């Protein structure tokens, strides 16, 4: 699956051109029992930046994503979003989560709600938007991701690719400052991967700050400013997509790339 | 056979059998509503992120579920009413009726809680995570996302609890609700011992007629309302 051959147009600039820090992790450590899943993670993502996180299974990529909106707690270190440290619990945390959009591997659309309700629920219940305004915005978002005509169906009636695009619209409806994607295409049939990646590339070009866990090199090349390679809970390497895929520095990255490139 | 029918006719003429069933239906109705409310609160406590609430919910369920209903009823009658002189109504019959509803409620709430929790287990973890990710805190996430799906997944066990409640409503006799079925049945046998089979059939069939529709309805609803994933 290679999307890299298309075009490098709209290739984002170097990190220096980016805005101020939006997501900062400082000395973050996390254990699951004896397993040290995040080791001294220091990472800064700037406003408007698109960061791709790549690495072998079990290296802690999902845990990193989940820690950023505190679906997982961390044992040590600090996570700051737009200048604010992550609150422990309660309303402050809920409010901060609303500013961080998350797209899951398994879509996780609310199964008992229609597509439209999935998108309006957050704005109405969390942001206290008026129903009519929220609906109008939701329909515009569904249109943007190409599933407006499915608005009144239930999630189970849609294909995986359509569900994932709805999930992106649901996250965007909260007008988040940053979007997290945890392997958004790895549960999809191959023919549906591009329709989701296209939406993500468009989002990146519009300047959305994104942290994307993915093995889709095409997406990384087209949309990412930076690639972070994780292995055994550590950030082993950081580079531009071009550098990383053509000339990885560490042995672990070389080894990993040789495995995914053979497919 | 004709003899049998005439026995039924005689019994129905002398005793208010439908009236007795009506008392059990009323007991069941009120206890079902209150135990659904209390059971939902208990289930919320058990799935909440607050350890002390989880503990309290679990303690309630384990104590009440493992205490015989007759013991709960007798406790209400002898300790709460007779000893502590707490009364729920100035009207004697109404007071006992309310005690019976309280006893049935506190007991069956434990089963309702567990039925709802089994429903919560049918809801994938990702639903709660997606709810949290859009900024819903625990209670709104439970109310809008988890419980609606959990109830749909809990229709069958809730129906079973309702059936048990209807049958257990006869234990109201222990708090002197003297108009309900099991009390009437005993009265009828005491003065018509030779009609024993007809009497037994009357009550057995009566309960079967009430229980079967509940079973059919819950099976229908549990298929109808099942959440497609
Ligand atoms: N809730 C949990 N309890 C215990 N261990 C966990 C838990 N979640 C993840 N782990 C372990 O932590 C490690 C990192 O998991 P994580 O899901 O972050 O990896 P990943 O890089 O996302 O892998 P994948 O590519 O398979 O998704 C793995 O070894 C995993 O088994
Ligand atoms: Mg993962």
PDB file of C-alpha atoms in Angstrom, chain A residues 1-7 185 190 192-195 197-198 201 215-222:
ATOM      1  CA  UNK A   1       0.000   0.000   0.000  1.00  0.00           C
ATOM      2  CA  UNK A   2       1.963   2.997  -1.190  1.00  0.00           C
ATOM      3  CA  UNK A   3       0.457   6.432  -1.479  1.00  0.00           C
ATOM      4  CA  UNK A   4       3.826   8.077  -1.825  1.00  0.00           C
ATOM      5  CA  UNK A   5       3.987   8.177  -5.600  1.00  0.00           C
ATOM      6  CA  UNK A   6       1.291  10.779  -6.092  1.00  0.00           C
ATOM      7  CA  UNK A   7       2.515  14.285  -5.397  1.00  0.00           C
ATOM      8  CA  UNK A 185      -6.838   2.975   8.800  1.00  0.00           C
ATOM      9  CA  UNK A 190      -7.580  -1.919   1.655  1.00  0.00           C
ATOM     10  CA  UNK A 192     -11.283   2.020   1.976  1.00  0.00           C
ATOM     11  CA  UNK A 193      -7.948   3.236   3.273  1.00  0.00           C
ATOM     12  CA  UNK A 194      -7.528   6.032   0.743  1.00  0.00           C
ATOM     13  CA  UNK A 195     -10.908   7.631   1.335  1.00  0.00           C
ATOM     14  CA  UNK A 197      -6.363   9.211   4.244  1.00  0.00           C
ATOM     15  CA  UNK A 198      -7.619  11.768   1.721  1.00  0.00           C
ATOM     16  CA  UNK A 201      -4.431  14.944   4.111  1.00  0.00           C
ATOM     17  CA  UNK A 215       2.277   2.927   9.122  1.00  0.00           C
ATOM     18  CA  UNK A 216       0.979   4.582   5.957  1.00  0.00           C
ATOM     19  CA  UNK A 217       4.182   5.943   4.475  1.00  0.00           C
ATOM     20  CA  UNK A 218       2.293   7.677   1.702  1.00  0.00           C
ATOM     21  CA  UNK A 219       0.404   9.734   4.225  1.00  0.00           C
ATOM     22  CA  UNK A 220       3.567  10.519   6.152  1.00  0.00           C
ATOM     23  CA  UNK A 221       5.357  11.691   3.028  1.00  0.00           C
ATOM     24  CA  UNK A 222       2.442  13.766   1.799  1.00  0.00           C
TER      25      UNK A 222
END
